[in-house]
Amino acid sequence: MDSPSLLGAPSYDSPGRDPAYFADLGLDRIIAEAAAHDPDIAPLFRAPAPTVAAARYRQDVCRVLRRDARLTTALRRFCATMAGMREAASNAERLRLRPERDAWALDGARRYLAAVADLRAALAEPTDPPAAVRDLLVHLDALSDSPGHRGLERDAAEVTALMDAVEYTVRIKKSDVRVGRYHGEPDYGAEVAAVFERFRVDGATRRAEDAPVRPGLDGVEAAILTDVTALFPEAFAALARFRERRAGYGDPAVTAADLEIRWYLGYLDFVARSEAAGLPFTLPTIADDPVLDARGTVDLSMATDLHRRGTPVVGNDLRLDADERVLVVTGPNHGGKTALARAFGQIHHLAALGLPVPGTAAEIGLFDALFTQFERPESADDRHGRLESDIAGMREILTAATDRSVVVMNETFASTSLEDGIRLGSAVVRGLVSTGARCVYVTFVDEIALLGDGVVSMTADVPADPAERTYRVRRGRPQGLAHAAALARRHGLDAETLRRRIAS
């Protein structure tokens, strides 16, 4: 039986370590936030959709989960039942007494059967389900009718009936504890409850609570279980046979669906919290061509921190037309340039996962590889200087990048002179334009933004007061001179002020 995946592919590759660009782009912090309550889903964030069709397949799942609260609630219930199944299976492996291990194994199987039945019912409810829901439902229908699944249901029901018939008494007299079969003796627990009922204040509500079921028995409980097992050998023998025969009952597609549903819900819960704080999200149009047009997007890792502090977040637009390949971003320090570069990389990765991205609207093409080159402080352990490391890193990127790659550079070659920065940066940008990769380059060198064909200049706004920041980055010519003039005015060093002082 084929195993469908809610990710739109039969399997996914989730290596043990995050890609190198995760830390540069702040994706590690975004994923940590989304997976805070369920770390097992984190590896799925390393698995971009392999095709445009797979990305759209995932988007359809996100779309139905965002609008169908009833389905979402049912899927949360399925995941909770599967969590109970995993806990029961763990207890069945680690506990000391065999009858207790056998009982937990039966409990895990029953939870699994309930989860499959509930999931099947939940997926059958939507009137216009996405392809992923239809594919999984078809699989569950076939699974439920399969001989193996029906046999598991039958065996679990038979053993459960045998265990439900196990009734016994425990007589305690000082340190003497005796176990026997139940023959209709009075229930002393009911008698004690009846006595205390007399002292209940009229009108007070009673709260009936089930005793918690916990794994592991103490010495007295273990001794009682041993005696009960001896009293009902047939029932406990059937319980042991069930565990031996049905040890591998889980269907791989159901197990995968549990993890994948938790992944969708974990990220969408993160999105819902961000939207409640005023940050817009959108499901981007996945383009067949390597294009980019995103409106009002933000650096999601920074926005999360700003929302916690109650600081407003400024969104910016990112666009690369058909004949444009490299966005060169200049402007004053702390003006939002690096945040824009991170946002550029983040939305490409999140869109490739088939997930909503921050912003009001977006159209994004998938990438074959994502590269980053960020300024890093020199280390005593590094035998190479920063400039040599920048040159080596960019050589690797230019060698590997294709016309479907994404490149994010932040203050590359900042450690060299202005003249060398212009020469090296211009050569790299021309190489990227020739390759056709989509790129953003944050730099202090205004001349690179004016290279011409394929290069788009963006600059951070320069307000009248240079100490202020708007964090708005727009298309336009570099404003290095405007920022210098604003700084000069702030400190009384502009030409007019100097002339007036000299004249006086």
XYZ file of C-alpha atoms in Angstrom:
504
model
C 0.000 0.000 0.000
C 1.484 3.353 -1.066
C 2.087 5.822 1.747
C 0.815 9.331 0.921
C 2.399 12.392 2.495
C 0.706 15.639 3.455
C 3.901 17.327 2.252
C 3.159 16.386 -1.345
C 5.966 13.845 -1.713
C 6.326 10.207 -0.682
C 9.177 11.104 1.677
C 11.214 14.067 2.802
C 14.882 14.565 3.509
C 15.545 16.117 6.918
C 19.288 16.142 7.668
C 20.518 16.296 11.219
C 21.782 19.883 11.061
C 20.242 23.138 9.928
C 21.456 24.475 6.568
C 24.277 26.983 6.872
C 22.003 29.899 5.926
C 19.527 29.349 8.789
C 21.531 31.310 11.376
C 22.374 34.160 8.965
C 18.713 34.641 8.044
C 17.309 34.169 11.568
C 15.359 31.113 10.423
C 16.688 29.170 13.399
C 14.906 31.585 15.745
C 11.670 31.434 13.744
C 11.694 27.632 13.824
C 12.536 27.565 17.526
C 9.459 29.723 18.139
C 7.182 27.598 15.946
C 8.485 24.306 17.381
C 8.808 25.445 20.996
C 6.146 23.011 22.259
C 6.941 20.200 19.808
C 10.655 19.960 18.921
C 10.068 16.841 16.810
C 8.599 18.992 14.019
C 11.754 21.113 13.627
C 13.417 18.852 10.985
C 10.463 19.331 8.617
C 11.408 23.013 8.311
C 14.572 21.831 6.553
C 12.601 20.187 3.743
C 11.576 22.652 0.989
C 9.082 21.321 -1.524
C 10.928 19.642 -4.406
C 8.533 20.985 -7.069
C 6.091 23.822 -7.651
C 3.246 21.293 -7.535
C 4.368 20.045 -4.113
C 4.578 23.614 -2.752
C 1.045 24.356 -3.957
C -0.109 21.012 -2.507
C 1.121 22.159 0.931
C -0.430 25.587 0.493
C -3.821 23.950 -0.022
C -3.418 22.207 3.339
C -2.547 25.528 5.014
C -5.515 27.198 3.354
C -8.074 24.669 4.608
C -6.587 24.625 8.113
C -6.755 28.416 8.329
C -10.434 28.536 7.392
C -11.890 25.260 8.791
C -11.798 25.457 12.591
C -13.785 22.246 12.950
C -11.263 20.232 10.933
C -8.370 21.828 12.811
C -9.911 20.860 16.157
C -10.402 17.284 14.966
C -6.785 17.081 13.792
C -5.550 18.371 17.142
C -7.565 15.613 18.810
C -5.998 13.038 16.475
C -2.503 14.272 17.348
C -3.300 14.148 21.078
C -4.514 10.550 20.742
C -1.346 9.633 18.839
C 0.728 11.227 21.612
C -1.101 8.992 24.093
C -0.344 6.009 21.863
C 3.383 6.829 21.842
C 3.407 7.202 25.624
C 1.651 3.849 26.040
C 4.115 2.188 23.640
C 7.006 3.656 25.618
C 5.571 2.299 28.882
C 5.156 -1.112 27.252
C 8.890 -1.169 26.559
C 10.356 0.200 29.774
C 8.234 -1.111 32.676
C 9.392 -4.000 34.837
C 6.368 -6.279 35.213
C 5.327 -8.181 32.113
C 1.540 -7.997 32.750
C 1.820 -4.230 33.101
C 3.868 -3.951 29.889
C 1.295 -6.108 28.118
C -1.564 -3.925 29.362
C 0.131 -0.743 28.127
C 0.713 -2.396 24.748
C -3.016 -3.078 24.477
C -3.776 0.494 25.538
C -1.440 1.842 22.838
C -3.081 -0.295 20.145
C -6.553 0.836 21.176
C -5.456 4.475 21.085
C -3.995 3.942 17.619
C -7.233 2.387 16.362
C -9.227 5.271 17.824
C -6.863 7.788 16.206
C -7.252 6.183 12.768
C -11.039 6.104 13.086
C -11.199 9.732 14.255
C -8.846 10.936 11.521
C -10.822 9.103 8.864
C -14.064 10.687 10.088
C -12.514 14.164 10.295
C -11.094 14.051 6.760
C -14.430 12.894 5.346
C -16.269 16.013 6.565
C -14.937 18.885 4.357
C -17.135 19.407 1.292
C -14.290 20.582 -0.958
C -11.141 19.068 0.519
C -7.673 19.750 -0.909
C -5.817 17.005 -2.746
C -3.709 16.166 0.312
C -6.833 15.444 2.385
C -8.366 13.357 -0.398
C -5.175 11.349 -0.873
C -4.842 10.582 2.834
C -8.534 9.710 3.144
C -8.261 7.230 0.270
C -5.321 5.629 2.055
C -7.193 5.464 5.375
C -10.226 3.895 3.698
C -8.022 1.185 2.191
C -6.157 0.739 5.486
C -9.374 0.364 7.502
C -10.611 -2.345 5.124
C -7.290 -4.201 5.056
C -7.044 -7.669 6.696
C -4.228 -6.541 8.980
C -6.146 -3.579 10.381
C -9.366 -5.563 10.790
C -7.411 -8.301 12.548
C -5.908 -5.753 14.938
C -9.386 -4.391 15.721
C -10.749 -7.897 16.307
C -7.872 -9.012 18.535
C -7.910 -5.782 20.555
C -11.674 -6.086 21.117
C -11.406 -9.720 22.219
C -8.577 -9.118 24.676
C -10.267 -5.976 25.999
C -13.428 -7.975 26.697
C -11.387 -10.597 28.587
C -9.662 -7.929 30.672
C -12.929 -6.126 31.380
C -14.202 -9.403 32.877
C -11.335 -9.473 35.395
C -12.972 -8.569 38.729
C -11.270 -9.175 42.038
C -11.317 -8.148 45.675
C -8.530 -6.922 47.910
C -8.839 -7.553 51.635
C -6.462 -5.636 53.882
C -6.097 -6.434 57.549
C -3.174 -4.712 59.173
C -0.168 -5.874 57.127
C -2.022 -8.833 55.580
C -3.178 -8.231 51.978
C -5.217 -10.935 50.249
C -6.548 -11.034 46.697
C -9.512 -13.120 45.605
C -12.173 -13.383 42.927
C -15.123 -11.053 43.173
C -18.388 -12.754 44.168
C -20.694 -9.815 44.671
C -19.181 -8.554 47.915
C -20.218 -5.040 48.962
C -18.130 -2.144 47.695
C -16.635 -0.478 50.756
C -15.599 2.502 48.670
C -19.275 3.215 47.972
C -20.094 2.843 51.671
C -17.381 5.342 52.645
C -18.644 7.813 50.031
C -22.188 7.409 51.390
C -21.007 8.218 54.921
C -19.271 11.406 53.817
C -22.277 12.368 51.719
C -24.082 13.248 54.959
C -21.603 16.054 55.604
C -21.948 17.711 52.222
C -23.269 21.273 52.417
C -26.555 21.647 50.524
C -26.094 23.312 47.162
C -22.372 22.601 46.998
C -21.239 21.083 43.742
C -19.575 17.712 43.726
C -16.605 17.123 41.510
C -16.019 13.565 40.458
C -12.465 12.944 39.302
C -10.968 9.820 37.811
C -7.897 8.524 39.561
C -4.841 9.308 37.442
C -3.454 6.403 35.457
C 0.293 6.347 35.937
C 2.934 3.927 34.746
C 4.904 1.871 37.245
C 3.593 0.041 40.321
C 4.860 0.178 43.881
C 5.630 -2.977 45.839
C 2.110 -3.551 47.154
C 0.501 -2.904 43.765
C 2.974 -5.240 42.059
C 2.191 -8.004 44.563
C -1.555 -7.539 43.975
C -1.049 -7.697 40.184
C 0.927 -10.924 40.559
C -1.938 -12.504 42.536
C -4.561 -11.240 40.055
C -2.548 -12.708 37.172
C -2.558 -16.085 38.928
C -6.342 -15.874 39.441
C -7.054 -15.144 35.742
C -4.364 -16.973 33.758
C -6.387 -17.222 30.537
C -7.042 -13.486 30.311
C -3.439 -12.510 30.995
C -2.116 -15.171 28.614
C -4.306 -13.677 25.872
C -2.989 -10.225 26.792
C 0.598 -11.467 26.458
C -0.147 -13.119 23.089
C -1.675 -9.879 21.811
C 1.503 -7.966 22.584
C 3.664 -10.591 20.902
C 1.516 -10.842 17.778
C 0.666 -7.169 17.325
C 3.913 -5.435 18.232
C 4.278 -3.639 14.880
C 0.724 -2.363 14.434
C 1.377 1.245 13.312
C 0.839 2.194 9.666
C 3.731 4.377 8.365
C 1.362 6.803 6.632
C -0.581 7.398 9.856
C 2.639 7.988 11.799
C 3.879 10.382 9.101
C 0.516 12.186 8.975
C 0.675 12.760 12.730
C 4.085 14.459 12.457
C 3.122 16.436 9.364
C -0.147 17.673 10.875
C 1.706 18.772 13.993
C 4.153 20.632 11.736
C 1.388 22.515 9.935
C -0.407 23.315 13.188
C 2.781 24.389 14.965
C 3.643 26.934 12.285
C 0.068 28.123 11.809
C -0.265 28.646 15.567
C 2.871 30.808 15.377
C 1.303 32.712 12.468
C -1.939 33.191 14.420
C -0.053 34.658 17.380
C 1.811 37.033 15.054
C -1.392 38.068 13.281
C -3.042 38.753 16.639
C -0.174 41.158 17.336
C -0.856 42.986 14.055
C 1.575 41.325 11.649
C -0.062 40.354 8.317
C 0.617 37.005 6.603
C -0.191 35.752 3.142
C 0.057 32.541 1.173
C 2.268 33.567 -1.751
C 1.557 32.730 -5.355
C 4.154 30.116 -6.277
C 5.454 31.054 -9.709
C 6.890 28.675 -12.265
C 9.631 31.202 -13.054
C 12.270 32.640 -10.683
C 10.460 35.879 -9.821
C 9.917 37.932 -6.676
C 7.232 40.446 -5.762
C 6.513 40.769 -2.032
C 4.515 43.579 -0.422
C 4.868 44.726 3.167
C 7.215 41.944 4.216
C 9.383 41.977 7.343
C 12.265 40.182 9.004
C 10.126 37.680 10.908
C 12.758 36.848 13.503
C 13.160 40.528 14.410
C 9.414 41.201 14.222
C 8.753 38.499 16.819
C 11.126 40.195 19.262
C 9.725 43.653 18.515
C 6.151 42.493 19.142
C 7.167 41.135 22.554
C 8.505 44.594 23.426
C 5.455 46.364 22.022
C 7.485 48.068 19.280
C 5.769 48.649 15.917
C 7.099 46.754 12.893
C 7.674 48.422 9.507
C 7.035 46.383 6.372
C 8.849 46.901 3.062
C 8.348 45.824 -0.547
C 10.738 43.556 -2.440
C 10.533 43.193 -6.225
C 12.696 41.820 -8.984
C 11.249 42.237 -12.467
C 12.086 39.909 -15.345
C 15.224 41.861 -16.328
C 16.354 42.498 -12.711
C 18.572 40.130 -10.724
C 20.313 41.972 -7.852
C 18.920 44.373 -5.242
C 21.747 46.532 -3.888
C 20.726 48.083 -0.569
C 22.530 51.124 0.824
C 21.788 53.722 3.479
C 22.592 54.742 7.050
C 23.535 52.240 9.726
C 20.653 50.741 11.727
C 18.214 51.810 9.012
C 16.716 48.376 8.326
C 19.071 47.176 5.567
C 20.128 43.884 7.202
C 16.554 43.177 8.286
C 15.469 43.610 4.653
C 18.162 41.162 3.512
C 17.058 38.578 6.058
C 13.424 39.050 5.010
C 14.482 38.438 1.375
C 15.929 35.050 2.319
C 13.211 34.117 4.822
C 10.293 34.533 2.445
C 12.031 32.448 -0.202
C 12.565 29.593 2.265
C 9.104 29.771 3.857
C 7.433 29.960 0.447
C 9.409 26.896 -0.661
C 8.052 25.075 2.399
C 4.525 25.880 1.182
C 3.815 28.040 4.244
C 2.407 31.564 4.711
C 4.964 34.372 4.620
C 4.853 37.758 6.362
C 3.356 40.490 4.203
C 0.168 41.553 2.477
C 0.792 39.859 -0.908
C 3.590 37.914 -2.563
C 4.570 36.058 -5.728
C 7.710 33.960 -5.401
C 9.516 31.391 -7.516
C 11.176 28.367 -5.920
C 14.956 28.090 -5.669
C 17.389 25.237 -6.204
C 19.876 26.498 -3.597
C 20.095 29.382 -1.120
C 23.454 30.955 -0.257
C 24.377 33.587 2.322
C 27.539 35.588 2.887
C 27.302 37.674 6.067
C 29.941 39.802 7.738
C 31.473 37.978 10.711
C 33.966 39.166 13.305
C 37.485 37.827 12.987
C 38.389 34.924 15.253
C 41.762 34.023 16.746
C 41.130 30.441 15.600
C 40.662 31.505 11.980
C 43.889 31.311 10.004
C 42.383 33.509 7.284
C 41.454 37.159 7.512
C 37.951 38.440 6.887
C 38.746 39.610 3.374
C 40.234 36.259 2.373
C 37.220 34.447 3.840
C 34.830 36.758 1.948
C 36.654 36.142 -1.328
C 36.733 32.358 -0.821
C 33.035 32.297 0.125
C 31.970 34.335 -2.877
C 34.063 32.163 -5.203
C 32.175 29.095 -3.956
C 28.817 30.836 -4.408
C 29.587 32.064 -7.930
C 30.748 28.564 -8.875
C 27.641 26.815 -7.531
C 24.833 29.337 -8.184
C 22.425 28.920 -11.080
C 19.675 31.056 -12.571
C 17.290 29.533 -9.994
C 19.469 30.192 -6.932
C 18.984 32.814 -4.206
C 21.945 34.729 -2.760
C 21.924 37.027 0.294
C 25.048 39.128 0.992
C 25.413 41.443 3.958
C 28.371 43.860 4.142
C 30.603 41.531 2.116
C 34.087 43.046 1.597
C 33.398 45.607 4.359
C 36.838 44.879 5.821
C 38.745 46.279 2.835
C 39.347 49.773 1.499
C 36.671 51.700 -0.375
C 38.525 51.293 -3.663
C 38.915 47.519 -3.242
C 35.337 47.253 -1.983
C 34.085 48.891 -5.196
C 36.244 46.670 -7.394
C 35.446 43.351 -5.645
C 31.781 44.100 -5.028
C 31.226 45.212 -8.629
C 32.880 42.047 -9.971
C 30.699 39.834 -7.755
C 27.475 41.639 -8.670
C 28.281 41.431 -12.392
C 28.960 37.720 -11.951
C 25.617 37.199 -10.200
C 23.768 39.163 -12.878
C 25.432 36.976 -15.503
C 24.443 33.835 -13.607
C 20.846 35.014 -13.276
C 20.536 34.274 -9.552
C 18.155 36.341 -7.438
C 20.245 38.341 -5.014
C 20.202 41.056 -2.367
C 23.453 42.808 -1.470
C 23.676 45.122 1.558
C 26.724 47.344 1.183
C 28.266 50.645 2.254
C 29.519 51.206 -1.309
C 27.054 53.405 -3.206
C 28.834 52.888 -6.546
C 27.772 49.221 -6.701
C 24.114 50.258 -6.693
C 24.690 52.210 -9.913
C 26.192 49.423 -12.050
C 23.268 49.401 -14.487
C 21.608 46.460 -16.248
C 20.200 43.848 -13.894
C 20.975 45.887 -10.758
C 18.295 47.671 -8.704
C 19.215 50.291 -6.140
C 17.320 50.382 -2.851
C 18.089 52.767 -0.030
C 17.009 53.283 3.538
C 15.132 56.559 4.065
C 17.139 59.480 5.411
C 14.949 61.676 7.676
C 15.731 65.283 8.452
C 17.017 64.212 11.869
C 19.821 61.680 11.189
C 19.423 60.258 14.687
C 15.951 59.000 13.744
C 15.181 55.905 11.685
C 12.081 55.173 9.625
C 13.186 51.577 8.773
C 11.590 52.194 5.392
C 13.689 50.949 2.469
C 12.626 51.969 -1.029
C 13.782 51.813 -4.611
C 15.888 54.827 -5.457
C 19.402 56.138 -5.910
C 21.829 55.935 -2.986
C 21.484 58.792 -0.493
C 24.930 58.704 1.059
C 25.455 62.425 0.463
C 21.991 63.223 1.828
C 22.779 61.339 5.018
C 26.149 63.080 5.322
C 24.440 66.452 4.877
C 21.865 65.571 7.537
C 24.619 64.596 9.964
C 26.479 67.844 9.226
C 23.324 69.899 9.914
C 22.714 68.001 13.178
C 26.187 68.888 14.448
C 26.272 72.444 13.054
C 28.846 71.616 10.395
C 26.828 72.292 7.246
C 28.109 74.914 4.797
C 25.583 77.616 5.681
C 26.232 77.363 9.428
C 29.982 77.336 8.931
C 29.849 80.449 6.700
C 27.727 82.265 9.250
C 30.097 81.399 12.063
C 33.145 82.408 10.081
C 31.509 85.724 9.096
C 30.679 86.491 12.706
